[in-house]
Amino acid sequence: MTAPAPRTTAAAVTPPVEGTVNEADAGAFYAAVADFCATAAGTAALHKGYFHGPEDPASLAEGADRLTRLAGDRLGLAPGDRLLDIGCGTGQPALLLAAETGCSVTGVDTSEALVRAARHRAAQTENAEAAAFHQGCVTALPFPADGFDQVLMVEVASHLPHGVLPCAKTRALAEAARVLRPGGRLLLADLVLLSRSGRQDGELTAAPSVHLATPEHHLELLDAAGFDVLHVDDLTERVRPTGHKTLQAIHQRRDRLLKAHGPAIAERMTVLVEQLAAADRHVGYHMITASVRD
């Protein structure tokens, strides 16, 4: 019988301060809500899902795994490859890719609580020796140069400021390039602004340190960090059902969620999902595959 994962307790989440790299705030937020998300969505993956339309009957867990598998396909993962998952959370996506492709995975996250949960999850798998999880900063990775064949960044860049210097997004991508071997691949999947106008960041107040960029800005940042873009998937319509399905799951499991996690977390997560749904008209989702220049 598999032992239950430890609860991811965290300190209170402080509000974001404009112009700072609030990695700690974002990490604390996800640590605080990880158990809630697992209860509501039925998966430990803390990212969007891939669906074939609003009527797709797939669960949130199935959708999240589809997105993870698409990322693995784009990276061309194979047995023996060394994958770094930046912003690994509780480790579910990385461990899925390790189990299904034969790659070895290293995960890094700013949250000590999430890293502990990832290590516990890895210990319950048959290929625990193929996975390692570390606490660290995305803008100063605790790894040597040229140590990985692929890097995965799912919904990480959107928490890094880009309107002030030094640009945290640029620093994070430069770190990804540094730890990749020459010709190694990066997979960047994230929310994007479909227009430069409007107050899109300000509409997502329920999560800390939200700093969305346009698709064009992402491409500019990748080029400046030393990457050549290989492929861009516009997944906006594929991930859009995630919001409705999540709201539906929260309402269906509300009593259980309130009892297990309390009204404060339940209310905050409901507000966040509602904000994301309301932002659909000007927020998209792109998956970018790039290779670091030799």
PDB file of C-alpha atoms in Angstrom:
ATOM      1  CA  MET A   1       0.000   0.000   0.000  1.00  0.00           C
ATOM      2  CA  THR A   2       1.373   3.396  -1.001  1.00  0.00           C
ATOM      3  CA  ALA A   3       1.983   5.749   1.886  1.00  0.00           C
ATOM      4  CA  PRO A   4       0.145   9.067   1.703  1.00  0.00           C
ATOM      5  CA  ALA A   5       2.188  12.069   0.648  1.00  0.00           C
ATOM      6  CA  PRO A   6       3.083  14.503   3.428  1.00  0.00           C
ATOM      7  CA  ARG A   7       0.967  17.636   3.655  1.00  0.00           C
ATOM      8  CA  THR A   8       2.683  20.627   2.117  1.00  0.00           C
ATOM      9  CA  THR A   9       2.485  23.150   4.904  1.00  0.00           C
ATOM     10  CA  ALA A  10       3.845  26.621   4.229  1.00  0.00           C
ATOM     11  CA  ALA A  11       4.095  30.040   5.783  1.00  0.00           C
ATOM     12  CA  ALA A  12       1.466  32.648   5.050  1.00  0.00           C
ATOM     13  CA  VAL A  13       1.688  34.008   1.514  1.00  0.00           C
ATOM     14  CA  THR A  14       2.648  37.648   1.358  1.00  0.00           C
ATOM     15  CA  PRO A  15       1.250  39.944  -1.348  1.00  0.00           C
ATOM     16  CA  PRO A  16       3.527  40.574  -4.329  1.00  0.00           C
ATOM     17  CA  VAL A  17       5.714  43.658  -4.471  1.00  0.00           C
ATOM     18  CA  GLU A  18       5.933  45.159  -7.944  1.00  0.00           C
ATOM     19  CA  GLY A  19       9.414  45.007  -9.388  1.00  0.00           C
ATOM     20  CA  THR A  20      10.763  42.134  -7.265  1.00  0.00           C
ATOM     21  CA  VAL A  21      11.462  38.523  -8.173  1.00  0.00           C
ATOM     22  CA  ASN A  22       8.800  37.001  -5.962  1.00  0.00           C
ATOM     23  CA  GLU A  23       9.943  33.399  -6.399  1.00  0.00           C
ATOM     24  CA  ALA A  24       9.553  32.800  -2.668  1.00  0.00           C
ATOM     25  CA  ASP A  25       6.023  34.223  -2.737  1.00  0.00           C
ATOM     26  CA  ALA A  26       5.050  32.049  -5.695  1.00  0.00           C
ATOM     27  CA  GLY A  27       6.640  28.982  -4.121  1.00  0.00           C
ATOM     28  CA  ALA A  28       4.868  29.575  -0.811  1.00  0.00           C
ATOM     29  CA  PHE A  29       1.571  30.062  -2.628  1.00  0.00           C
ATOM     30  CA  TYR A  30       1.812  26.757  -4.495  1.00  0.00           C
ATOM     31  CA  ALA A  31       2.934  24.945  -1.356  1.00  0.00           C
ATOM     32  CA  ALA A  32      -0.095  26.331   0.476  1.00  0.00           C
ATOM     33  CA  VAL A  33      -2.577  25.252  -2.208  1.00  0.00           C
ATOM     34  CA  ALA A  34      -0.987  22.002  -3.466  1.00  0.00           C
ATOM     35  CA  ASP A  35      -3.091  19.734  -1.266  1.00  0.00           C
ATOM     36  CA  PHE A  36      -6.246  21.678  -2.150  1.00  0.00           C
ATOM     37  CA  CYS A  37      -5.535  21.306  -5.874  1.00  0.00           C
ATOM     38  CA  ALA A  38      -4.899  17.574  -5.510  1.00  0.00           C
ATOM     39  CA  THR A  39      -8.207  17.145  -3.675  1.00  0.00           C
ATOM     40  CA  ALA A  40     -10.159  19.254  -6.162  1.00  0.00           C
ATOM     41  CA  ALA A  41      -8.559  18.098  -9.411  1.00  0.00           C
ATOM     42  CA  GLY A  42      -7.515  14.558  -8.563  1.00  0.00           C
ATOM     43  CA  THR A  43      -3.919  15.187  -9.636  1.00  0.00           C
ATOM     44  CA  ALA A  44      -0.753  16.529  -8.048  1.00  0.00           C
ATOM     45  CA  ALA A  45       0.147  18.339 -11.280  1.00  0.00           C
ATOM     46  CA  LEU A  46      -0.144  22.093 -10.686  1.00  0.00           C
ATOM     47  CA  HIS A  47      -0.577  23.147 -14.307  1.00  0.00           C
ATOM     48  CA  LYS A  48      -3.181  23.442 -17.042  1.00  0.00           C
ATOM     49  CA  GLY A  49      -4.656  20.486 -18.884  1.00  0.00           C
ATOM     50  CA  TYR A  50      -4.951  19.668 -22.599  1.00  0.00           C
ATOM     51  CA  PHE A  51      -8.491  19.047 -23.884  1.00  0.00           C
ATOM     52  CA  HIS A  52     -10.091  18.503 -27.283  1.00  0.00           C
ATOM     53  CA  GLY A  53     -12.812  21.074 -26.676  1.00  0.00           C
ATOM     54  CA  PRO A  54     -15.329  22.100 -24.002  1.00  0.00           C
ATOM     55  CA  GLU A  55     -17.223  18.801 -24.346  1.00  0.00           C
ATOM     56  CA  ASP A  56     -14.139  16.627 -23.868  1.00  0.00           C
ATOM     57  CA  PRO A  57     -15.069  14.209 -21.039  1.00  0.00           C
ATOM     58  CA  ALA A  58     -11.465  13.822 -19.902  1.00  0.00           C
ATOM     59  CA  SER A  59     -10.797  14.570 -16.247  1.00  0.00           C
ATOM     60  CA  LEU A  60      -8.473  17.307 -15.031  1.00  0.00           C
ATOM     61  CA  ALA A  61      -5.904  14.635 -14.184  1.00  0.00           C
ATOM     62  CA  GLU A  62      -6.083  13.188 -17.702  1.00  0.00           C
ATOM     63  CA  GLY A  63      -5.798  16.649 -19.241  1.00  0.00           C
ATOM     64  CA  ALA A  64      -2.761  17.523 -17.122  1.00  0.00           C
ATOM     65  CA  ASP A  65      -1.030  14.287 -18.114  1.00  0.00           C
ATOM     66  CA  ARG A  66      -1.765  14.985 -21.783  1.00  0.00           C
ATOM     67  CA  LEU A  67      -0.015  18.352 -21.506  1.00  0.00           C
ATOM     68  CA  THR A  68       2.954  16.723 -19.777  1.00  0.00           C
ATOM     69  CA  ARG A  69       3.209  14.041 -22.465  1.00  0.00           C
ATOM     70  CA  LEU A  70       3.052  16.649 -25.242  1.00  0.00           C
ATOM     71  CA  ALA A  71       5.926  18.487 -23.558  1.00  0.00           C
ATOM     72  CA  GLY A  72       7.893  15.238 -23.417  1.00  0.00           C
ATOM     73  CA  ASP A  73       7.225  14.607 -27.113  1.00  0.00           C
ATOM     74  CA  ARG A  74       8.386  18.110 -28.049  1.00  0.00           C
ATOM     75  CA  LEU A  75      11.571  17.621 -26.036  1.00  0.00           C
ATOM     76  CA  GLY A  76      12.223  14.284 -27.746  1.00  0.00           C
ATOM     77  CA  LEU A  77      12.865  12.516 -24.451  1.00  0.00           C
ATOM     78  CA  ALA A  78      14.541   9.107 -24.691  1.00  0.00           C
ATOM     79  CA  PRO A  79      16.073   6.563 -22.305  1.00  0.00           C
ATOM     80  CA  GLY A  80      19.210   7.936 -20.688  1.00  0.00           C
ATOM     81  CA  ASP A  81      18.383  11.606 -21.309  1.00  0.00           C
ATOM     82  CA  ARG A  82      18.935  14.002 -18.418  1.00  0.00           C
ATOM     83  CA  LEU A  83      15.881  16.216 -17.855  1.00  0.00           C
ATOM     84  CA  LEU A  84      15.740  19.208 -15.530  1.00  0.00           C
ATOM     85  CA  ASP A  85      12.244  20.300 -14.453  1.00  0.00           C
ATOM     86  CA  ILE A  86      12.406  23.919 -13.252  1.00  0.00           C
ATOM     87  CA  GLY A  87       9.491  24.699 -10.948  1.00  0.00           C
ATOM     88  CA  CYS A  88       8.877  20.990 -10.419  1.00  0.00           C
ATOM     89  CA  GLY A  89       6.218  21.384  -7.722  1.00  0.00           C
ATOM     90  CA  THR A  90       5.324  18.034  -6.165  1.00  0.00           C
ATOM     91  CA  GLY A  91       7.141  16.158  -8.938  1.00  0.00           C
ATOM     92  CA  GLN A  92       4.196  14.498 -10.656  1.00  0.00           C
ATOM     93  CA  PRO A  93       4.972  15.642 -14.249  1.00  0.00           C
ATOM     94  CA  ALA A  94       8.689  14.847 -13.963  1.00  0.00           C
ATOM     95  CA  LEU A  95       8.033  11.390 -12.563  1.00  0.00           C
ATOM     96  CA  LEU A  96       5.473  10.656 -15.272  1.00  0.00           C
ATOM     97  CA  LEU A  97       8.023  11.528 -17.961  1.00  0.00           C
ATOM     98  CA  ALA A  98      10.709   9.440 -16.271  1.00  0.00           C
ATOM     99  CA  ALA A  99       8.410   6.415 -16.071  1.00  0.00           C
ATOM    100  CA  GLU A 100       7.187   6.661 -19.664  1.00  0.00           C
ATOM    101  CA  THR A 101      10.370   7.713 -21.514  1.00  0.00           C
ATOM    102  CA  GLY A 102      13.196   6.212 -19.472  1.00  0.00           C
ATOM    103  CA  CYS A 103      14.888   9.555 -18.914  1.00  0.00           C
ATOM    104  CA  SER A 104      16.390  10.549 -15.590  1.00  0.00           C
ATOM    105  CA  VAL A 105      14.845  13.633 -13.977  1.00  0.00           C
ATOM    106  CA  THR A 106      16.083  16.337 -11.683  1.00  0.00           C
ATOM    107  CA  GLY A 107      13.559  18.750 -10.269  1.00  0.00           C
ATOM    108  CA  VAL A 108      14.136  22.126  -8.646  1.00  0.00           C
ATOM    109  CA  ASP A 109      11.652  24.344  -6.842  1.00  0.00           C
ATOM    110  CA  THR A 110      11.857  27.347  -4.538  1.00  0.00           C
ATOM    111  CA  SER A 111       9.500  25.721  -2.028  1.00  0.00           C
ATOM    112  CA  GLU A 112      11.071  23.371   0.491  1.00  0.00           C
ATOM    113  CA  ALA A 113       7.625  21.915   1.244  1.00  0.00           C
ATOM    114  CA  LEU A 114       7.003  21.042  -2.409  1.00  0.00           C
ATOM    115  CA  VAL A 115      10.468  19.507  -2.745  1.00  0.00           C
ATOM    116  CA  ARG A 116       9.805  17.307   0.291  1.00  0.00           C
ATOM    117  CA  ALA A 117       6.522  16.192  -1.268  1.00  0.00           C
ATOM    118  CA  ALA A 118       8.285  15.455  -4.574  1.00  0.00           C
ATOM    119  CA  ARG A 119      10.935  13.353  -2.831  1.00  0.00           C
ATOM    120  CA  HIS A 120       8.251  11.416  -0.987  1.00  0.00           C
ATOM    121  CA  ARG A 121       6.355  10.835  -4.243  1.00  0.00           C
ATOM    122  CA  ALA A 122       9.526   9.642  -5.975  1.00  0.00           C
ATOM    123  CA  ALA A 123      10.256   7.210  -3.158  1.00  0.00           C
ATOM    124  CA  GLN A 124       6.935   5.465  -3.834  1.00  0.00           C
ATOM    125  CA  THR A 125       7.776   4.799  -7.497  1.00  0.00           C
ATOM    126  CA  GLU A 126       9.573   1.828  -9.039  1.00  0.00           C
ATOM    127  CA  ASN A 127      12.270   4.031 -10.589  1.00  0.00           C
ATOM    128  CA  ALA A 128      13.031   6.246  -7.599  1.00  0.00           C
ATOM    129  CA  GLU A 129      16.732   6.123  -8.415  1.00  0.00           C
ATOM    130  CA  ALA A 130      16.051   7.993 -11.661  1.00  0.00           C
ATOM    131  CA  ALA A 131      14.710  11.079  -9.893  1.00  0.00           C
ATOM    132  CA  ALA A 132      16.227  13.731  -7.628  1.00  0.00           C
ATOM    133  CA  PHE A 133      14.610  16.896  -6.300  1.00  0.00           C
ATOM    134  CA  HIS A 134      16.319  20.010  -4.933  1.00  0.00           C
ATOM    135  CA  GLN A 135      15.377  23.358  -3.475  1.00  0.00           C
ATOM    136  CA  GLY A 136      16.801  26.227  -5.481  1.00  0.00           C
ATOM    137  CA  CYS A 137      16.271  29.523  -7.257  1.00  0.00           C
ATOM    138  CA  VAL A 138      15.322  29.609 -10.930  1.00  0.00           C
ATOM    139  CA  THR A 139      17.512  32.668 -11.501  1.00  0.00           C
ATOM    140  CA  ALA A 140      20.545  30.988  -9.868  1.00  0.00           C
ATOM    141  CA  LEU A 141      20.250  27.251 -10.462  1.00  0.00           C
ATOM    142  CA  PRO A 142      22.328  25.034  -8.146  1.00  0.00           C
ATOM    143  CA  PHE A 143      23.735  22.941 -11.005  1.00  0.00           C
ATOM    144  CA  PRO A 144      26.934  23.000 -13.096  1.00  0.00           C
ATOM    145  CA  ALA A 145      27.051  24.029 -16.741  1.00  0.00           C
ATOM    146  CA  ASP A 146      26.202  21.592 -19.546  1.00  0.00           C
ATOM    147  CA  GLY A 147      24.654  19.087 -17.128  1.00  0.00           C
ATOM    148  CA  PHE A 148      21.301  18.414 -18.831  1.00  0.00           C
ATOM    149  CA  ASP A 149      19.977  17.370 -22.231  1.00  0.00           C
ATOM    150  CA  GLN A 150      16.553  18.970 -21.793  1.00  0.00           C
ATOM    151  CA  VAL A 151      14.962  21.586 -19.553  1.00  0.00           C
ATOM    152  CA  LEU A 152      11.241  21.829 -18.786  1.00  0.00           C
ATOM    153  CA  MET A 153       9.647  25.106 -17.585  1.00  0.00           C
ATOM    154  CA  VAL A 154       5.874  24.836 -17.214  1.00  0.00           C
ATOM    155  CA  GLU A 155       4.063  27.929 -15.934  1.00  0.00           C
ATOM    156  CA  VAL A 156       7.185  29.354 -14.312  1.00  0.00           C
ATOM    157  CA  ALA A 157       8.049  32.392 -16.443  1.00  0.00           C
ATOM    158  CA  SER A 158       4.662  33.978 -15.759  1.00  0.00           C
ATOM    159  CA  HIS A 159       5.714  34.458 -12.117  1.00  0.00           C
ATOM    160  CA  LEU A 160       8.943  36.281 -13.018  1.00  0.00           C
ATOM    161  CA  PRO A 161       8.963  40.074 -13.504  1.00  0.00           C
ATOM    162  CA  HIS A 162      10.178  41.442 -16.822  1.00  0.00           C
ATOM    163  CA  GLY A 163       9.456  45.188 -16.616  1.00  0.00           C
ATOM    164  CA  VAL A 164      12.434  46.040 -14.394  1.00  0.00           C
ATOM    165  CA  LEU A 165      16.178  45.449 -14.583  1.00  0.00           C
ATOM    166  CA  PRO A 166      17.677  42.989 -14.130  1.00  0.00           C
ATOM    167  CA  CYS A 167      14.895  41.117 -15.911  1.00  0.00           C
ATOM    168  CA  ALA A 168      14.096  37.955 -13.978  1.00  0.00           C
ATOM    169  CA  LYS A 169      12.731  36.185 -17.057  1.00  0.00           C
ATOM    170  CA  THR A 170      16.013  36.854 -18.895  1.00  0.00           C
ATOM    171  CA  ARG A 171      18.070  35.628 -15.937  1.00  0.00           C
ATOM    172  CA  ALA A 172      16.005  32.440 -15.654  1.00  0.00           C
ATOM    173  CA  LEU A 173      16.325  31.648 -19.363  1.00  0.00           C
ATOM    174  CA  ALA A 174      20.055  32.392 -19.274  1.00  0.00           C
ATOM    175  CA  GLU A 175      20.371  29.910 -16.402  1.00  0.00           C
ATOM    176  CA  ALA A 176      18.450  27.312 -18.412  1.00  0.00           C
ATOM    177  CA  ALA A 177      20.856  27.855 -21.321  1.00  0.00           C
ATOM    178  CA  ARG A 178      23.862  27.556 -18.995  1.00  0.00           C
ATOM    179  CA  VAL A 179      22.893  24.163 -17.564  1.00  0.00           C
ATOM    180  CA  LEU A 180      21.965  22.692 -20.963  1.00  0.00           C
ATOM    181  CA  ARG A 181      24.547  20.933 -23.093  1.00  0.00           C
ATOM    182  CA  PRO A 182      25.188  22.551 -26.487  1.00  0.00           C
ATOM    183  CA  GLY A 183      22.184  21.833 -28.679  1.00  0.00           C
ATOM    184  CA  GLY A 184      20.053  20.850 -25.685  1.00  0.00           C
ATOM    185  CA  ARG A 185      16.335  21.629 -25.735  1.00  0.00           C
ATOM    186  CA  LEU A 186      14.127  23.867 -23.620  1.00  0.00           C
ATOM    187  CA  LEU A 187      10.350  23.486 -23.383  1.00  0.00           C
ATOM    188  CA  LEU A 188       8.602  26.637 -22.162  1.00  0.00           C
ATOM    189  CA  ALA A 189       4.834  26.327 -21.591  1.00  0.00           C
ATOM    190  CA  ASP A 190       2.940  29.255 -20.109  1.00  0.00           C
ATOM    191  CA  LEU A 191       0.140  31.755 -20.135  1.00  0.00           C
ATOM    192  CA  VAL A 192       0.676  34.602 -22.604  1.00  0.00           C
ATOM    193  CA  LEU A 193      -0.904  37.974 -23.240  1.00  0.00           C
ATOM    194  CA  LEU A 194      -2.749  38.088 -26.532  1.00  0.00           C
ATOM    195  CA  SER A 195      -2.524  41.901 -26.494  1.00  0.00           C
ATOM    196  CA  ARG A 196      -0.162  44.464 -24.959  1.00  0.00           C
ATOM    197  CA  SER A 197      -3.120  46.595 -23.912  1.00  0.00           C
ATOM    198  CA  GLY A 198      -5.326  46.169 -20.853  1.00  0.00           C
ATOM    199  CA  ARG A 199      -4.623  45.311 -17.200  1.00  0.00           C
ATOM    200  CA  GLN A 200      -4.271  41.577 -17.526  1.00  0.00           C
ATOM    201  CA  ASP A 201      -1.711  41.118 -14.724  1.00  0.00           C
ATOM    202  CA  GLY A 202      -3.845  43.160 -12.359  1.00  0.00           C
ATOM    203  CA  GLU A 203      -6.841  40.935 -12.959  1.00  0.00           C
ATOM    204  CA  LEU A 204      -5.043  37.893 -11.511  1.00  0.00           C
ATOM    205  CA  THR A 205      -4.717  39.129  -7.959  1.00  0.00           C
ATOM    206  CA  ALA A 206      -5.429  35.817  -6.203  1.00  0.00           C
ATOM    207  CA  ALA A 207      -1.965  34.472  -7.103  1.00  0.00           C
ATOM    208  CA  PRO A 208       1.280  36.253  -6.185  1.00  0.00           C
ATOM    209  CA  SER A 209       3.802  37.684  -8.614  1.00  0.00           C
ATOM    210  CA  VAL A 210       1.894  37.324 -11.904  1.00  0.00           C
ATOM    211  CA  HIS A 211       3.810  38.899 -14.784  1.00  0.00           C
ATOM    212  CA  LEU A 212       2.461  37.780 -18.164  1.00  0.00           C
ATOM    213  CA  ALA A 213       4.267  38.508 -21.420  1.00  0.00           C
ATOM    214  CA  THR A 214       3.192  38.507 -25.054  1.00  0.00           C
ATOM    215  CA  PRO A 215       4.255  35.625 -27.333  1.00  0.00           C
ATOM    216  CA  GLU A 216       6.537  38.051 -29.174  1.00  0.00           C
ATOM    217  CA  HIS A 217       8.251  39.041 -25.925  1.00  0.00           C
ATOM    218  CA  HIS A 218       8.869  35.397 -25.052  1.00  0.00           C
ATOM    219  CA  LEU A 219      10.555  34.877 -28.429  1.00  0.00           C
ATOM    220  CA  GLU A 220      12.698  37.986 -27.911  1.00  0.00           C
ATOM    221  CA  LEU A 221      13.759  36.806 -24.467  1.00  0.00           C
ATOM    222  CA  LEU A 222      14.646  33.339 -25.754  1.00  0.00           C
ATOM    223  CA  ASP A 223      16.775  34.817 -28.528  1.00  0.00           C
ATOM    224  CA  ALA A 224      18.579  37.091 -26.067  1.00  0.00           C
ATOM    225  CA  ALA A 225      19.284  34.109 -23.791  1.00  0.00           C
ATOM    226  CA  GLY A 226      20.922  32.161 -26.616  1.00  0.00           C
ATOM    227  CA  PHE A 227      18.086  29.963 -27.864  1.00  0.00           C
ATOM    228  CA  ASP A 228      16.844  29.184 -31.370  1.00  0.00           C
ATOM    229  CA  VAL A 229      13.087  28.551 -31.468  1.00  0.00           C
ATOM    230  CA  LEU A 230      12.188  25.230 -33.099  1.00  0.00           C
ATOM    231  CA  HIS A 231       8.417  25.096 -32.685  1.00  0.00           C
ATOM    232  CA  VAL A 232       5.545  27.098 -31.205  1.00  0.00           C
ATOM    233  CA  ASP A 233       2.260  25.415 -30.245  1.00  0.00           C
ATOM    234  CA  ASP A 234      -0.665  27.757 -29.662  1.00  0.00           C
ATOM    235  CA  LEU A 235      -2.618  25.703 -27.115  1.00  0.00           C
ATOM    236  CA  THR A 236      -5.037  28.448 -26.100  1.00  0.00           C
ATOM    237  CA  GLU A 237      -8.187  26.580 -27.123  1.00  0.00           C
ATOM    238  CA  ARG A 238      -6.838  23.260 -25.854  1.00  0.00           C
ATOM    239  CA  VAL A 239      -6.214  24.462 -22.293  1.00  0.00           C
ATOM    240  CA  ARG A 240      -9.229  26.783 -22.034  1.00  0.00           C
ATOM    241  CA  PRO A 241     -11.622  24.103 -20.683  1.00  0.00           C
ATOM    242  CA  THR A 242      -9.334  23.731 -17.637  1.00  0.00           C
ATOM    243  CA  GLY A 243     -10.947  26.716 -15.910  1.00  0.00           C
ATOM    244  CA  HIS A 244     -14.537  25.508 -16.254  1.00  0.00           C
ATOM    245  CA  LYS A 245     -13.613  21.961 -15.254  1.00  0.00           C
ATOM    246  CA  THR A 246     -11.732  23.227 -12.203  1.00  0.00           C
ATOM    247  CA  LEU A 247     -14.606  25.437 -11.065  1.00  0.00           C
ATOM    248  CA  GLN A 248     -16.992  22.535 -11.550  1.00  0.00           C
ATOM    249  CA  ALA A 249     -14.746  20.257  -9.493  1.00  0.00           C
ATOM    250  CA  ILE A 250     -14.467  22.825  -6.683  1.00  0.00           C
ATOM    251  CA  HIS A 251     -18.231  23.236  -6.484  1.00  0.00           C
ATOM    252  CA  GLN A 252     -18.844  19.487  -6.582  1.00  0.00           C
ATOM    253  CA  ARG A 253     -16.323  18.836  -3.794  1.00  0.00           C
ATOM    254  CA  ARG A 254     -16.896  22.039  -1.834  1.00  0.00           C
ATOM    255  CA  ASP A 255     -17.895  20.432   1.467  1.00  0.00           C
ATOM    256  CA  ARG A 256     -14.928  18.078   1.364  1.00  0.00           C
ATOM    257  CA  LEU A 257     -12.551  20.899   0.413  1.00  0.00           C
ATOM    258  CA  LEU A 258     -13.803  23.172   3.186  1.00  0.00           C
ATOM    259  CA  LYS A 259     -13.440  20.424   5.776  1.00  0.00           C
ATOM    260  CA  ALA A 260      -9.959  19.392   4.638  1.00  0.00           C
ATOM    261  CA  HIS A 261      -8.407  22.766   3.800  1.00  0.00           C
ATOM    262  CA  GLY A 262     -10.489  25.490   5.422  1.00  0.00           C
ATOM    263  CA  PRO A 263     -12.488  28.414   4.000  1.00  0.00           C
ATOM    264  CA  ALA A 264      -9.540  30.761   3.368  1.00  0.00           C
ATOM    265  CA  ILE A 265      -7.761  28.493   0.869  1.00  0.00           C
ATOM    266  CA  ALA A 266     -11.069  27.393  -0.684  1.00  0.00           C
ATOM    267  CA  GLU A 267     -12.161  30.983  -1.246  1.00  0.00           C
ATOM    268  CA  ARG A 268      -8.795  32.083  -2.629  1.00  0.00           C
ATOM    269  CA  MET A 269      -8.609  29.225  -5.097  1.00  0.00           C
ATOM    270  CA  THR A 270     -12.190  29.776  -6.232  1.00  0.00           C
ATOM    271  CA  VAL A 271     -11.424  33.448  -6.852  1.00  0.00           C
ATOM    272  CA  LEU A 272      -8.235  32.589  -8.752  1.00  0.00           C
ATOM    273  CA  VAL A 273      -9.987  30.125 -11.060  1.00  0.00           C
ATOM    274  CA  GLU A 274     -12.781  32.663 -11.642  1.00  0.00           C
ATOM    275  CA  GLN A 275     -10.192  35.338 -12.466  1.00  0.00           C
ATOM    276  CA  LEU A 276      -8.442  33.047 -14.934  1.00  0.00           C
ATOM    277  CA  ALA A 277     -11.762  32.237 -16.613  1.00  0.00           C
ATOM    278  CA  ALA A 278     -12.617  35.943 -16.860  1.00  0.00           C
ATOM    279  CA  ALA A 279      -9.216  36.657 -18.431  1.00  0.00           C
ATOM    280  CA  ASP A 280      -9.771  34.115 -21.222  1.00  0.00           C
ATOM    281  CA  ARG A 281     -10.572  36.804 -23.759  1.00  0.00           C
ATOM    282  CA  HIS A 282      -7.033  38.189 -23.681  1.00  0.00           C
ATOM    283  CA  VAL A 283      -4.899  35.446 -22.115  1.00  0.00           C
ATOM    284  CA  GLY A 284      -3.656  32.539 -24.211  1.00  0.00           C
ATOM    285  CA  TYR A 285      -1.334  29.582 -23.704  1.00  0.00           C
ATOM    286  CA  HIS A 286       1.754  28.758 -25.752  1.00  0.00           C
ATOM    287  CA  MET A 287       4.230  25.883 -25.700  1.00  0.00           C
ATOM    288  CA  ILE A 288       7.606  26.864 -27.147  1.00  0.00           C
ATOM    289  CA  THR A 289      10.360  24.401 -27.985  1.00  0.00           C
ATOM    290  CA  ALA A 290      13.855  25.861 -28.431  1.00  0.00           C
ATOM    291  CA  SER A 291      17.439  24.633 -28.625  1.00  0.00           C
ATOM    292  CA  VAL A 292      20.403  26.337 -27.024  1.00  0.00           C
ATOM    293  CA  ARG A 293      22.983  27.545 -29.522  1.00  0.00           C
ATOM    294  CA  ASP A 294      26.295  25.723 -29.735  1.00  0.00           C
TER     295      ASP A 294
END
